[in-house]
PDB file of C-alpha atoms in Angstrom:
ATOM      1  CA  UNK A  73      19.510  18.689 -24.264  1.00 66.00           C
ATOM      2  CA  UNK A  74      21.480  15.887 -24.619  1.00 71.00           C
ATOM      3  CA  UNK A  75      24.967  17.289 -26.445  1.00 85.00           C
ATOM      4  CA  UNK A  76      24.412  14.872 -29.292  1.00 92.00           C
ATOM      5  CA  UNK A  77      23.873  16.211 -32.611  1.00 94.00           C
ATOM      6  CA  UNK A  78      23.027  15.021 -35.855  1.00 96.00           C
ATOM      7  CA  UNK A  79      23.377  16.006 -39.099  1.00 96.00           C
ATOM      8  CA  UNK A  80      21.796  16.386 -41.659  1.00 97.00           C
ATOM      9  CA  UNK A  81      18.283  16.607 -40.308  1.00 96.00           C
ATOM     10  CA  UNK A  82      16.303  15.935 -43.048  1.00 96.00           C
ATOM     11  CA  UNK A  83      17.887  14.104 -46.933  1.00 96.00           C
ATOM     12  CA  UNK A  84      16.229  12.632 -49.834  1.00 98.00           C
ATOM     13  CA  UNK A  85      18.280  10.050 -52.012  1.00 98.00           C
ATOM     14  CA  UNK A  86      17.167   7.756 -54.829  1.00 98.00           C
ATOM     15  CA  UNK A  87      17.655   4.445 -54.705  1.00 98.00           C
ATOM     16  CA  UNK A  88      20.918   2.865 -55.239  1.00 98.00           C
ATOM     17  CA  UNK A  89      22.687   5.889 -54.178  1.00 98.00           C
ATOM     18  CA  UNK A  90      25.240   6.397 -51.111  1.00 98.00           C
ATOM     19  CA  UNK A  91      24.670   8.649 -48.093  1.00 98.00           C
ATOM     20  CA  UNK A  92      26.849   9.658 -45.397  1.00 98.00           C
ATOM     21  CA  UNK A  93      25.396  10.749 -41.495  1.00 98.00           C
ATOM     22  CA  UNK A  94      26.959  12.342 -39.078  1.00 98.00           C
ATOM     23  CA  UNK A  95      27.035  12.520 -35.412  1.00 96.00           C
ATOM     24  CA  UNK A  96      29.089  14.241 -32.658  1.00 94.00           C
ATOM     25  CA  UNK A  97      28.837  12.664 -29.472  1.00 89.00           C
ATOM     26  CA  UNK A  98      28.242  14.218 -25.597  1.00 84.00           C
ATOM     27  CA  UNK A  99      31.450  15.984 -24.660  1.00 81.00           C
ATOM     28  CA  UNK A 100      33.272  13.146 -22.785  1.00 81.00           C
ATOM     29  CA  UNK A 101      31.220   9.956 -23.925  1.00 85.00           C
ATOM     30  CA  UNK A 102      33.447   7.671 -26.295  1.00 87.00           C
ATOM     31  CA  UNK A 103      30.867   5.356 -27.147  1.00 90.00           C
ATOM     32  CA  UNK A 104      28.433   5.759 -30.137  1.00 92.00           C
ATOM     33  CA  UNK A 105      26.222   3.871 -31.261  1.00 93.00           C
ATOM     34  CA  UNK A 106      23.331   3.952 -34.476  1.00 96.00           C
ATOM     35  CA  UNK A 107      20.017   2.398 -34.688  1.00 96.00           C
ATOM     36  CA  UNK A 108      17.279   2.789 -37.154  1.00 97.00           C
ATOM     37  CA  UNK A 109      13.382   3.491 -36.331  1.00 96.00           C
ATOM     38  CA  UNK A 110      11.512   2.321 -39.156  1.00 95.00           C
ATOM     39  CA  UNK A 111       7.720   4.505 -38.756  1.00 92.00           C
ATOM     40  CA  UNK A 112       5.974   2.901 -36.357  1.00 90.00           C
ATOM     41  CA  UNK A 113       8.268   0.361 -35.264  1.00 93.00           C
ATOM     42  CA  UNK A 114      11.138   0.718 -32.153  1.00 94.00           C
ATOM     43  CA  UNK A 115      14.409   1.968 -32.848  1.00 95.00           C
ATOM     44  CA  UNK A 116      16.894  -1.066 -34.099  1.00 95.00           C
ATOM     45  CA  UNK A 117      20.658  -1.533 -33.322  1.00 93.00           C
ATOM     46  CA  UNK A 118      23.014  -0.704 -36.056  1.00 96.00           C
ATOM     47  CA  UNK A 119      25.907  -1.006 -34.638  1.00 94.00           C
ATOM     48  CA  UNK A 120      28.429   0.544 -31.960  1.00 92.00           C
ATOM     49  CA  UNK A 121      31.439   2.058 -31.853  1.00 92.00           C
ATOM     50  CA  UNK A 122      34.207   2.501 -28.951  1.00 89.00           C
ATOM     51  CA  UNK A 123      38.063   4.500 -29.580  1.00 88.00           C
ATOM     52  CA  UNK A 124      37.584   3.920 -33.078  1.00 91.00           C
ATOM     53  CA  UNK A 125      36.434  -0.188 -33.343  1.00 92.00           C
ATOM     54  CA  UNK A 126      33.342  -1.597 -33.521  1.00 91.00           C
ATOM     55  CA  UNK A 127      32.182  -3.261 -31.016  1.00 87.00           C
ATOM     56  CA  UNK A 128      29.161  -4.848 -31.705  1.00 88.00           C
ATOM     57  CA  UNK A 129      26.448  -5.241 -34.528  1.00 92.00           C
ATOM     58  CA  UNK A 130      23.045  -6.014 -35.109  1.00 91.00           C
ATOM     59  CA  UNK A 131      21.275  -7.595 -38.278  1.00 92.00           C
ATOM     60  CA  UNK A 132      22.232  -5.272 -40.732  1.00 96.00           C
ATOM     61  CA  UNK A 133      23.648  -6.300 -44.198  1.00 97.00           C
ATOM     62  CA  UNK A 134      27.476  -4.873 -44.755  1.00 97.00           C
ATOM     63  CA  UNK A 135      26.464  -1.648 -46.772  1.00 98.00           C
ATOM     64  CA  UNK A 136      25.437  -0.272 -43.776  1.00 98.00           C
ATOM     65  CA  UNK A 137      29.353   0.629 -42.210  1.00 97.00           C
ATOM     66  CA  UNK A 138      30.772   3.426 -39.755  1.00 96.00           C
ATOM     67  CA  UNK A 139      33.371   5.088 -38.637  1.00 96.00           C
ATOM     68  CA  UNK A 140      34.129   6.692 -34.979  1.00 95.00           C
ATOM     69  CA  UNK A 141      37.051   9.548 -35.404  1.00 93.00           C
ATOM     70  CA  UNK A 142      39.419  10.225 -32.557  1.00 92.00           C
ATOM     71  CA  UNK A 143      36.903  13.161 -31.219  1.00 90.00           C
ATOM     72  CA  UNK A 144      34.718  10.364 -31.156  1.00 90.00           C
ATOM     73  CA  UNK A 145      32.255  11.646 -33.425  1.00 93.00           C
ATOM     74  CA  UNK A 146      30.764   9.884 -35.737  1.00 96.00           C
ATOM     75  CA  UNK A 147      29.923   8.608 -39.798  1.00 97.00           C
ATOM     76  CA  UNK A 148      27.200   6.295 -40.602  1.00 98.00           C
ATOM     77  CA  UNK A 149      27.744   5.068 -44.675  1.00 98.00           C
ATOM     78  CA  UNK A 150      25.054   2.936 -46.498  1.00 98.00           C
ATOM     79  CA  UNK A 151      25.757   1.932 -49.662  1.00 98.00           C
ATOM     80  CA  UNK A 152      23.325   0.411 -52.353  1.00 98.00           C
ATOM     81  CA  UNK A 153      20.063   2.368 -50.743  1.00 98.00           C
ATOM     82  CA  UNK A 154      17.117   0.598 -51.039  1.00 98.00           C
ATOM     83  CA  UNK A 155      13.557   1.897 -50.627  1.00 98.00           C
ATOM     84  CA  UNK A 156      13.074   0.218 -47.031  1.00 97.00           C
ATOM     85  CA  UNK A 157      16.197   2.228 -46.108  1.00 98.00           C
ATOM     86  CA  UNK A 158      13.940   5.111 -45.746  1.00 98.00           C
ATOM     87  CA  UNK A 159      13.636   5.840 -41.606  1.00 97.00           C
ATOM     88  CA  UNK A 160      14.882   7.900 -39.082  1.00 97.00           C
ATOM     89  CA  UNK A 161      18.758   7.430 -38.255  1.00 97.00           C
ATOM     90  CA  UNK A 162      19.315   7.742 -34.166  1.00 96.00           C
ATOM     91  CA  UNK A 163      22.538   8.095 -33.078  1.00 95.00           C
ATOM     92  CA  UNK A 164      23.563   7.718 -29.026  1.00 92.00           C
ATOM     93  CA  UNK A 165      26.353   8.404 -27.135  1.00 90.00           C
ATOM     94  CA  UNK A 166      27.231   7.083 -24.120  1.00 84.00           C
ATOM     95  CA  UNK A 167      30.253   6.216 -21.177  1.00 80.00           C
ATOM     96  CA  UNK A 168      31.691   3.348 -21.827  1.00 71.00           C
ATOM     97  CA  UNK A 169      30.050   0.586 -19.749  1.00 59.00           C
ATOM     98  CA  UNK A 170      26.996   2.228 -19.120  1.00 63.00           C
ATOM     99  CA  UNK A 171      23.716   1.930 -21.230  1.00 63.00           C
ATOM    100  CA  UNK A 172      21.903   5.373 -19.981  1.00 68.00           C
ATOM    101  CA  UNK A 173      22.592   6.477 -23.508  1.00 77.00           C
ATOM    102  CA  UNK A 174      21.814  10.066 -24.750  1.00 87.00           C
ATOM    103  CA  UNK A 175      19.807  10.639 -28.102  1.00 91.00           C
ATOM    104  CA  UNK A 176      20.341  13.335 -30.709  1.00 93.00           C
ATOM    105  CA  UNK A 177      17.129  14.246 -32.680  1.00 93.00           C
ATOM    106  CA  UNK A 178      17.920  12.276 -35.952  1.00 95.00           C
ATOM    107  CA  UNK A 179      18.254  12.407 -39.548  1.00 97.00           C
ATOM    108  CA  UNK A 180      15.608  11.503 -41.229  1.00 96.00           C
ATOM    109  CA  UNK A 181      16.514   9.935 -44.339  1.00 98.00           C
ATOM    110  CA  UNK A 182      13.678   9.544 -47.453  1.00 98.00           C
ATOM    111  CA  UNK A 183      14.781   7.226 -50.628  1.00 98.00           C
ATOM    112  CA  UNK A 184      12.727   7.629 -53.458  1.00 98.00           C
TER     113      UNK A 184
ATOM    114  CA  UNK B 269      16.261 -14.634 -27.952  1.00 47.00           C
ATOM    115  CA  UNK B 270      15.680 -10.797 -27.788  1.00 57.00           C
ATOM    116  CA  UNK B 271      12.407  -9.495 -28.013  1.00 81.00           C
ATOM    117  CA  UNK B 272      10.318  -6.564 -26.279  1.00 91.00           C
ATOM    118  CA  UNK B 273       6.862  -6.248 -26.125  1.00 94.00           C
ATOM    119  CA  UNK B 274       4.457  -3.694 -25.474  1.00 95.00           C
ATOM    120  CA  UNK B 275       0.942  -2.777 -25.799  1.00 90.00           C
ATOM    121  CA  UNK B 276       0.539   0.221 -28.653  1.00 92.00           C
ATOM    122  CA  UNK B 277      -2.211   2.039 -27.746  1.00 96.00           C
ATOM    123  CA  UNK B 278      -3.097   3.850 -24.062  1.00 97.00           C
ATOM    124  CA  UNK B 279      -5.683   6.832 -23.554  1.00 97.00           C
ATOM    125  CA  UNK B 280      -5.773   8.428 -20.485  1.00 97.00           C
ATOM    126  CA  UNK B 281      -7.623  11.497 -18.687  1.00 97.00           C
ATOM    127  CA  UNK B 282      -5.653  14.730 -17.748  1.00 97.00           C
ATOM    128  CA  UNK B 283      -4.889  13.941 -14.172  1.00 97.00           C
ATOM    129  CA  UNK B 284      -5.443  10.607 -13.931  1.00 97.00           C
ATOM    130  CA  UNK B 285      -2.480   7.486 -13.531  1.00 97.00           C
ATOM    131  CA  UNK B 286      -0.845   6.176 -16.412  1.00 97.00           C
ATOM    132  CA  UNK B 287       1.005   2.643 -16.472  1.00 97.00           C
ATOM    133  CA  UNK B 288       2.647   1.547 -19.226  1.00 98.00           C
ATOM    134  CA  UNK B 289       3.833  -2.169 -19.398  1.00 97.00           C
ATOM    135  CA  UNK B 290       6.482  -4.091 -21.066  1.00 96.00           C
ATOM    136  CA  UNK B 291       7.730  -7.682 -21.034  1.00 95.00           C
ATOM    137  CA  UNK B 292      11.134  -8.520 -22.336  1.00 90.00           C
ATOM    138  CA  UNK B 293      12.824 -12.146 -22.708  1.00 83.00           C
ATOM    139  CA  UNK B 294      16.180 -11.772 -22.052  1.00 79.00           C
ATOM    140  CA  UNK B 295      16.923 -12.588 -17.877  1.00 75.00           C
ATOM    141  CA  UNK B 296      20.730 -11.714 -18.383  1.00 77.00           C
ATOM    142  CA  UNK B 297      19.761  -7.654 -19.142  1.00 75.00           C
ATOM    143  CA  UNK B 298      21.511  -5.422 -16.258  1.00 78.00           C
ATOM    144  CA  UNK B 299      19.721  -2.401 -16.804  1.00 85.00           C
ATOM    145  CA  UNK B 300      15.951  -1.615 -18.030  1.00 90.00           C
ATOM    146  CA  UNK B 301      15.183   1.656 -19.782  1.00 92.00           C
ATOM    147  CA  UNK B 302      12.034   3.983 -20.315  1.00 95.00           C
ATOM    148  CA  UNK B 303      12.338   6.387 -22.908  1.00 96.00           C
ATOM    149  CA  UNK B 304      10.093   9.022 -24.243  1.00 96.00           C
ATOM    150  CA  UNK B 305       9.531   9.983 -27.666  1.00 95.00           C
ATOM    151  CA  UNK B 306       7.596  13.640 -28.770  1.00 93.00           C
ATOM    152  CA  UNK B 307       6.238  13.416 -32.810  1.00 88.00           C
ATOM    153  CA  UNK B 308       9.169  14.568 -34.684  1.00 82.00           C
ATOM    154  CA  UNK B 309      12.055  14.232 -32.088  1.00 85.00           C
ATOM    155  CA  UNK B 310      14.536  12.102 -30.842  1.00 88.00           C
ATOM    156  CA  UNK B 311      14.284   9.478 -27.650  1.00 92.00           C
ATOM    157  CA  UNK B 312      14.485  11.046 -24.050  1.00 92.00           C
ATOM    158  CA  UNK B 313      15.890   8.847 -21.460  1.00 91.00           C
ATOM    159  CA  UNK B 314      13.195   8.871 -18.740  1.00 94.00           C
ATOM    160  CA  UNK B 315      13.955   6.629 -15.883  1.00 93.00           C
ATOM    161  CA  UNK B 316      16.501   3.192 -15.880  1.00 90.00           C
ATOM    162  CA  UNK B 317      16.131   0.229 -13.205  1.00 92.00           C
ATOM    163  CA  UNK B 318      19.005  -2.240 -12.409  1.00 88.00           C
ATOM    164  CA  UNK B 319      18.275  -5.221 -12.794  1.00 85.00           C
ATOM    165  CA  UNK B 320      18.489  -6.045  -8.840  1.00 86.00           C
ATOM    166  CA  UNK B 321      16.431  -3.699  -8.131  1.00 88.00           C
ATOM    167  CA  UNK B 322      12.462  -4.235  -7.618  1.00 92.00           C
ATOM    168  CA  UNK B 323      11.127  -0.657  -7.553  1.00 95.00           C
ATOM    169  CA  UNK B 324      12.649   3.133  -8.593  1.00 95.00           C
ATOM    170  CA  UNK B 325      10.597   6.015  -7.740  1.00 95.00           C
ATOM    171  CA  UNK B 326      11.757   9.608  -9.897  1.00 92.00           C
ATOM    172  CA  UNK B 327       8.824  12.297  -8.771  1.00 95.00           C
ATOM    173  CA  UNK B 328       5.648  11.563 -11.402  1.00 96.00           C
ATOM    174  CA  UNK B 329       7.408   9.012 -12.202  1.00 97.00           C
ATOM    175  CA  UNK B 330       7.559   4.858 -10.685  1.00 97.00           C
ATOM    176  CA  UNK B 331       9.465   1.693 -12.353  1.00 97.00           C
ATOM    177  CA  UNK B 332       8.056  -1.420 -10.801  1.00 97.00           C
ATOM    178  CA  UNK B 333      10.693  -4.819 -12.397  1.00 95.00           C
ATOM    179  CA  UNK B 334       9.365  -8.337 -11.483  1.00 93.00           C
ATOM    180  CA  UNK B 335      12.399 -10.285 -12.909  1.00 90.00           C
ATOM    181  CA  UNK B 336      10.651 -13.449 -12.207  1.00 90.00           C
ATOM    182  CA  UNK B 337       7.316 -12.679 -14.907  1.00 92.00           C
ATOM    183  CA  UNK B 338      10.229 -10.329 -17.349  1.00 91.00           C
ATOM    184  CA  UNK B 339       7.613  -7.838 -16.668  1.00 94.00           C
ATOM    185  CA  UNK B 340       8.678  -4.572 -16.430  1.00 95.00           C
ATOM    186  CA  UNK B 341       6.107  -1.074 -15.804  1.00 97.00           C
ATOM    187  CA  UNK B 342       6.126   2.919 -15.915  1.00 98.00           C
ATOM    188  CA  UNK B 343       3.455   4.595 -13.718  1.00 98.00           C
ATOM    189  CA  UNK B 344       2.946   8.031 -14.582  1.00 98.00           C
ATOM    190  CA  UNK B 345       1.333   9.866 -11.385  1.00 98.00           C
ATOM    191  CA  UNK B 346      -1.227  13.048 -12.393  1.00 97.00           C
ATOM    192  CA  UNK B 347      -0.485  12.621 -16.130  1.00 98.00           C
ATOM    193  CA  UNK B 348      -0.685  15.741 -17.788  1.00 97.00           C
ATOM    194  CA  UNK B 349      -1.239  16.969 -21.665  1.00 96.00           C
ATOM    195  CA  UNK B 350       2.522  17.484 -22.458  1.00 95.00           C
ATOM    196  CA  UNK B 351       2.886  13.055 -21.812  1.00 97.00           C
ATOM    197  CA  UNK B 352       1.302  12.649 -24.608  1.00 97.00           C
ATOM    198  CA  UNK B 353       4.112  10.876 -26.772  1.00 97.00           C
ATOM    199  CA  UNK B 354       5.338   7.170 -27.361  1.00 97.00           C
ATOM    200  CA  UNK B 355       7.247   5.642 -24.385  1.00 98.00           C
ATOM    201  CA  UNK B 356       9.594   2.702 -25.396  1.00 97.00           C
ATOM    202  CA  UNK B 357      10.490   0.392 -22.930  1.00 95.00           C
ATOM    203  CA  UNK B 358      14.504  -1.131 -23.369  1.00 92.00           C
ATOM    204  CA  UNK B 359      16.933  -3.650 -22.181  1.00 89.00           C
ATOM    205  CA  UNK B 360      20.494  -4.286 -22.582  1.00 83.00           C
ATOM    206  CA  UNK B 361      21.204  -7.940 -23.227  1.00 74.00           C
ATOM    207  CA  UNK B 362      24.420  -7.866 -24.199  1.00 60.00           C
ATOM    208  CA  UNK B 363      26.815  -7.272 -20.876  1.00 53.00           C
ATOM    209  CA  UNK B 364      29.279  -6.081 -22.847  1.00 49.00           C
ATOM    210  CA  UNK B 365      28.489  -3.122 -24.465  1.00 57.00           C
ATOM    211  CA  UNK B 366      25.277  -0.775 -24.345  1.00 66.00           C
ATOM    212  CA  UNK B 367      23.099  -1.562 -27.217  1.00 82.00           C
ATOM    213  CA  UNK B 368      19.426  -1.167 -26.415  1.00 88.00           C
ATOM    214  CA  UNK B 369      16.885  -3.618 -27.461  1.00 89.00           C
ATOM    215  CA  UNK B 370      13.326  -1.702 -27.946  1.00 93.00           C
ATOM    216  CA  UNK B 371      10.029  -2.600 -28.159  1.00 94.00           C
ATOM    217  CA  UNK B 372       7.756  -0.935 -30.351  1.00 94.00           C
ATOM    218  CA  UNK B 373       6.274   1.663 -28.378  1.00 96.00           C
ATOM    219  CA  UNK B 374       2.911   2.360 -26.596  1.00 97.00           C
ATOM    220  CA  UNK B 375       1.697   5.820 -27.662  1.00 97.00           C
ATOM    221  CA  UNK B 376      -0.072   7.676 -24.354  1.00 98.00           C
ATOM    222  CA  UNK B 377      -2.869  10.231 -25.466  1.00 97.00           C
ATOM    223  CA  UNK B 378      -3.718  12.005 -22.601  1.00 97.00           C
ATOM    224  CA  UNK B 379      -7.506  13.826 -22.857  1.00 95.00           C
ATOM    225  CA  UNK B 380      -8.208  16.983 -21.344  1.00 90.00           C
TER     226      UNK B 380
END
């Protein structure tokens, strides 16, 4: 158990609709970050989040966006979905500094 | 540039050794992750080498790094049924924060 927890587990949206995903980080770690795993493929970095900023971002276009709350949980927003949106959302929190992040179990997200 | 790479496919006998191997491309990575992933779940951090380090041993489990080849490796010892999963291999380019770079996975099937 890694004290990271996702939510919801599984959603279906149709294309061109928003969705909203939620995570609440390991008691203690104030960094979060969000990565998508296409089926088959590696997880890919979203983006990360430390005390509310992000702080770093991979190749995503800007309707994927976030939020970190002063609990440190966490939103992940994409606007516009598109069909190859559909995957499994990780999220990960970790200690600042250190990259021996923890996994919750996903959401995974269909768009029809 | 950033990239991963892994073979996909590895079948091995209950009992036997298992080694999983990964090259990545970027020399400036501090830390090198294993993770394990079970059909249906999120990623479980196995084992982590810094990067000045040449060998980690964590019971079943040795990381052998050869920063000169990029070549990283995870040796299962007396690999049992319950490995059976996808093991990503990841590095952390970026000093500055934690995001994970992952390869694609090699999926272990372990025959009784």
């Amino acid at each position: 158990e890694t004290g990271v927890t996702q939510s919801p587990t599984h959603l279906i949206k149709t294309r061109g609709q928003q969705v909203t995903l939620r995570c609440s980080s390991q008691s203690g770690h104030n960094t979060v970050s969000w990565y998508q795993q296409a089926l088959g493929q590696g997880p890919q970095f979203i983006f990360q989040y430390y005390r509310e900023e992000e702080n770093g971002r991979g190749n995503f276009p800007p309707r994927f966006s976030g939020l970190q709350f002063p609990n440190y949980s966490s939103e992940l927003n994409v606007n516009a979905l598109e069909l190859d949106d559909s995957a499994l959302y990780l999220c990960a929190s970790s200690p600042r500094g250190e990259g021996q992040a923890g996994f919750g179990s996903g959401t995974r997200l269909t768009v029809v | 540039g950033e990239d991963v790479e892994q073979s996909l496919f590895l079948s091995v006998r209950e009992g036997d050794s298992s080694v999983i191997n990964c090259t990545y491309t970027d020399s400036s990575s501090t830390y090198l992750y294993w993770y394990k992933q079970e059909p249906g779940a999120g990623l479980q951090l196995l084992t982590y080498i810094f990067s000045n380090m040449d060998m980690k041993q964590d019971q079943r489990l040795t990381v052998l790094l050869n920063k000169k080849d990029k070549h990283l490796s995870l040796r299962i010892a007396d690999t049992q049924t319950g490995d059976s999963a996808i093991y990503f291999c990841a590095e952390t380019p970026n000093q500055a924060g934690t995001a994970l770079i992952f390869g694609k996975g090699t999926t272990l099937s372990v025959s009784s």
